Amino acid sequence: MPELSRNKQEVLIVTGMSGAGRSTVANALEDLDWYVVDNLPPQMLRPLVELADKAGENLPKIAAVVDVRGRDFFENLQEIIQSMPAATVVRVLFLDATDASLVRRFESVRRPHPLQGDGTIIDGITAERSRMTALREFSDIVIDTSDLNIHQLSTLITEQFAQEETAGVRVNLMSFGFKYGTPSDADLIADGRFLPNPFWIPELRGNTGMDKDVSDYVLSQPGAREFVETYAAALAPVFAGYQRENKRHVTIAIGCTGGKHRSVALTEELAKHLEKLPGVVVRVKHRDFGRE
C-alpha cells in the first residue's frame, strides 16, 4: 500500500443523514489525532487543503464534517471533491440510519430536523434522503448506525481508522438474516440460502453456526466449501485493486434466512481464508445473533 501520509494530504469527508452520528464520529476522529473541522462549506475544502499542505506534517490528516446545514453550499460537494488536487487523497464517509431510528433520535433530543420547515420530522428526513442519494452512492465508506449507540459507534470508528496504514484493506465481514433486512452499508452481499437449513434439524436448531456441529453440517453440504474457496479467490484481486485505489474499508455480508446458522458458519470459514490474503485485516460481526 502507498505511504500516503508522507507525500499526500489525506482528507476524510464525514457526511450523511442528520441524526446518524456525525458528531460522535468527529469526536472519535479527534481522539485519533485527526484535525476535525465541523460544518465546513464545501467551497472551503480546497483552501483548507492548501493551508494543510503548507503546514506539512503538522496537519497530515483532516476530517471535514459537511452536511445539509451548509444549505446551498452543500449542493456542489461532489463536484468540489472531484476537482481536488491529485496530490490529495479524498475519501467520503457516509453515515446512514433507518427513518425510524432517526425519528426516535430527534424526538429524544426534542430538536427539529434541519429540513423539516413547517412539516414533520419525517418530512425533513425524506427531503434530506432525496438530496443525499447520489452522494451516498459516491461515498467510499457507508456505515449504518441504526443499531449502534454512541459508544458502539465510537468504538467502530476507532477500530476502522486507528493504525489503518498497517493494513491495505480492513474487511468488515458480516453475517445477517434476510428476514431482518439486508445491511444497507454492505458493499458486497452473498446468499447462503442455497444450502440446507439446519433449523429443520431438531438437534441443530438451538445452536448457531459458531457451534462445531452446525458448522460441520453446513460446510459438509455440496457446494459449501467450494463457495467459500472460490469467493475468497474472487475477492483477492478485488482487494488488491482496492489497495491500488486507496479504498481501505469494505463491508461484505453473507445472509441466510435468520442469520443464525448457515450465514454464520460461512462467514467464519470465509474469514479464515481472507485473513491469509496480503494486506488484509478481517473483522467479523454476526448482526442478527440473539434475534430468534
Short mmCIF file of C-alpha atoms in Angstrom, two decimals, residues 42-208:
data_model
loop_
_atom_site.label_atom_id
_atom_site.label_comp_id
_atom_site.label_asym_id
_atom_site.label_seq_id
_atom_site.Cartn_x
_atom_site.Cartn_y
_atom_site.Cartn_z
CA PRO A 42 -17.58 22.54 0.62
CA GLN A 43 -16.11 25.60 -1.11
CA MET A 44 -13.66 25.89 1.78
CA LEU A 45 -12.21 22.41 1.25
CA ARG A 46 -9.56 23.48 -1.26
CA PRO A 47 -8.30 26.46 0.84
CA LEU A 48 -8.18 24.13 3.87
CA VAL A 49 -6.14 21.56 1.97
CA GLU A 50 -3.79 24.25 0.69
CA LEU A 51 -3.29 25.51 4.24
CA ALA A 52 -2.67 21.99 5.49
CA ASP A 53 -0.19 21.37 2.69
CA LYS A 54 1.84 24.36 3.85
CA ALA A 55 1.71 23.05 7.41
CA GLY A 56 3.29 19.79 6.25
CA GLU A 57 3.36 17.02 8.84
CA ASN A 58 1.60 19.23 11.39
CA LEU A 59 -1.73 18.52 9.65
CA PRO A 60 -1.32 15.12 7.97
CA LYS A 61 -4.96 14.06 8.30
CA ILE A 62 -8.02 16.28 8.02
CA ALA A 63 -11.64 15.32 8.66
CA ALA A 64 -14.27 17.76 7.44
CA VAL A 65 -17.88 17.37 8.59
CA VAL A 66 -20.05 18.52 5.68
CA ASP A 67 -23.85 18.26 5.62
CA VAL A 68 -27.12 19.94 4.75
CA ARG A 69 -26.55 22.62 7.37
CA GLY A 70 -24.43 24.20 4.63
CA ARG A 71 -27.66 24.77 2.71
CA ASP A 72 -26.99 25.83 -0.91
CA PHE A 73 -23.24 25.39 -0.41
CA PHE A 74 -23.82 21.65 0.03
CA GLU A 75 -25.13 21.13 -3.49
CA ASN A 76 -21.71 21.22 -5.18
CA LEU A 77 -19.92 18.85 -2.80
CA GLN A 78 -19.33 16.02 -5.29
CA GLU A 79 -18.06 18.37 -7.96
CA ILE A 80 -15.68 20.02 -5.50
CA ILE A 81 -14.35 16.67 -4.27
CA GLN A 82 -13.66 15.54 -7.83
CA SER A 83 -11.77 18.75 -8.56
CA MET A 84 -9.37 18.42 -5.61
CA PRO A 85 -5.63 18.33 -6.39
CA ALA A 86 -4.25 14.97 -7.50
CA ALA A 87 -1.80 15.05 -4.59
CA THR A 88 -4.72 14.92 -2.14
CA VAL A 89 -6.34 11.65 -1.13
CA VAL A 90 -10.03 12.37 -0.50
CA ARG A 91 -12.43 9.80 0.92
CA VAL A 92 -16.10 10.16 1.84
CA LEU A 93 -17.60 8.54 4.94
CA PHE A 94 -21.41 8.46 4.79
CA LEU A 95 -23.44 7.82 7.95
CA ASP A 96 -26.92 6.43 7.47
CA ALA A 97 -29.75 5.08 9.61
CA THR A 98 -33.32 3.96 9.13
CA ASP A 99 -36.08 6.57 9.16
CA ALA A 100 -37.50 5.08 12.35
CA SER A 101 -34.13 5.34 14.12
CA LEU A 102 -33.68 8.95 13.03
CA VAL A 103 -37.18 9.92 14.17
CA ARG A 104 -36.54 8.41 17.61
CA ARG A 105 -33.26 10.31 17.94
CA PHE A 106 -34.77 13.67 17.01
CA GLU A 107 -37.70 13.10 19.34
CA SER A 108 -35.39 12.14 22.23
CA VAL A 109 -33.45 15.42 22.00
CA ARG A 110 -36.59 17.43 21.14
CA ARG A 111 -34.96 19.16 18.19
CA PRO A 112 -36.42 19.72 14.71
CA HIS A 113 -34.86 18.23 11.62
CA PRO A 114 -32.89 20.94 9.74
CA LEU A 115 -35.03 20.44 6.62
CA GLN A 116 -38.48 19.90 8.09
CA GLY A 117 -39.56 23.56 7.95
CA ASP A 118 -43.22 23.73 8.88
CA GLY A 119 -43.63 19.98 8.35
CA THR A 120 -42.85 16.96 10.49
CA ILE A 121 -39.56 15.26 11.33
CA ILE A 122 -40.25 12.55 8.75
CA ASP A 123 -40.84 15.26 6.13
CA GLY A 124 -37.36 16.60 6.84
CA ILE A 125 -35.80 13.13 6.73
CA THR A 126 -37.49 12.37 3.41
CA ALA A 127 -36.27 15.64 1.89
CA GLU A 128 -32.73 15.06 3.13
CA ARG A 129 -32.61 11.44 1.93
CA SER A 130 -33.66 12.59 -1.54
CA ARG A 131 -30.82 15.12 -1.63
CA MET A 132 -28.33 12.57 -0.27
CA THR A 133 -28.97 9.65 -2.64
CA ALA A 134 -26.29 10.47 -5.20
CA LEU A 135 -23.71 11.33 -2.53
CA ARG A 136 -24.33 8.04 -0.74
CA GLU A 137 -23.60 6.13 -3.94
CA PHE A 138 -20.47 8.24 -4.42
CA SER A 139 -19.12 7.53 -0.91
CA ASP A 140 -16.15 5.29 -0.13
CA ILE A 141 -17.45 4.10 3.25
CA VAL A 142 -21.09 3.74 4.34
CA ILE A 143 -21.94 2.95 7.94
CA ASP A 144 -25.46 2.15 9.10
CA THR A 145 -25.76 3.40 12.69
CA SER A 146 -29.38 2.31 13.27
CA ASP A 147 -28.46 -0.31 15.87
CA LEU A 148 -25.42 1.47 17.34
CA ASN A 149 -25.31 3.68 20.42
CA ILE A 150 -22.72 6.45 20.65
CA HIS A 151 -20.22 4.23 22.46
CA GLN A 152 -20.51 1.44 19.90
CA LEU A 153 -20.15 3.91 17.04
CA SER A 154 -17.06 5.46 18.63
CA THR A 155 -15.54 2.01 19.06
CA LEU A 156 -16.30 1.12 15.44
CA ILE A 157 -14.64 4.30 14.13
CA THR A 158 -11.62 3.73 16.36
CA GLU A 159 -11.26 0.15 15.12
CA GLN A 160 -11.59 1.20 11.50
CA PHE A 161 -9.25 4.18 11.50
CA ALA A 162 -6.67 3.51 14.23
CA GLN A 163 -3.39 2.38 12.69
CA GLU A 164 -5.15 1.82 9.37
CA GLU A 165 -1.92 2.37 7.48
CA THR A 166 -0.77 -1.03 8.74
CA ALA A 167 -3.35 -2.75 6.54
CA GLY A 168 -4.13 -2.33 2.89
CA VAL A 169 -7.81 -3.18 3.34
CA ARG A 170 -9.87 -3.55 6.52
CA VAL A 171 -12.67 -6.01 5.81
CA ASN A 172 -15.87 -5.98 7.87
CA LEU A 173 -17.27 -9.46 7.34
CA MET A 174 -20.87 -9.73 8.50
CA SER A 175 -23.48 -12.47 8.72
CA PHE A 176 -27.15 -11.48 8.66
CA GLY A 177 -30.69 -12.79 8.25
CA PHE A 178 -32.66 -11.80 5.17
CA LYS A 179 -35.86 -11.88 7.26
CA TYR A 180 -34.49 -8.84 9.14
CA GLY A 181 -33.49 -6.94 6.01
CA THR A 182 -30.24 -6.63 4.07
CA PRO A 183 -27.45 -4.47 5.58
CA SER A 184 -27.63 -1.03 3.99
CA ASP A 185 -23.90 -0.45 4.47
CA ALA A 186 -22.71 -3.63 2.73
CA ASP A 187 -20.51 -3.23 -0.34
CA LEU A 188 -20.96 -6.87 -1.37
CA ILE A 189 -23.71 -9.34 -0.40
CA ALA A 190 -23.67 -13.12 -0.82
CA ASP A 191 -26.58 -15.51 -0.27
CA GLY A 192 -26.09 -18.68 1.77
CA ARG A 193 -29.64 -19.92 1.31
CA PHE A 194 -28.52 -22.35 -1.41
CA LEU A 195 -27.56 -24.73 1.42
CA PRO A 196 -29.96 -26.88 3.51
CA ASN A 197 -31.16 -25.06 6.63
CA PRO A 198 -30.03 -26.61 9.95
CA PHE A 199 -33.11 -25.03 11.52
CA TRP A 200 -35.12 -28.02 10.33
CA ILE A 201 -32.88 -30.49 12.16
CA PRO A 202 -34.12 -30.63 15.78
CA GLU A 203 -30.73 -31.34 17.35
CA LEU A 204 -29.13 -28.38 15.50
CA ARG A 205 -31.95 -25.84 15.72
CA GLY A 206 -30.95 -24.40 19.10
CA ASN A 207 -27.29 -24.00 18.19
CA THR A 208 -25.59 -21.48 15.90
#
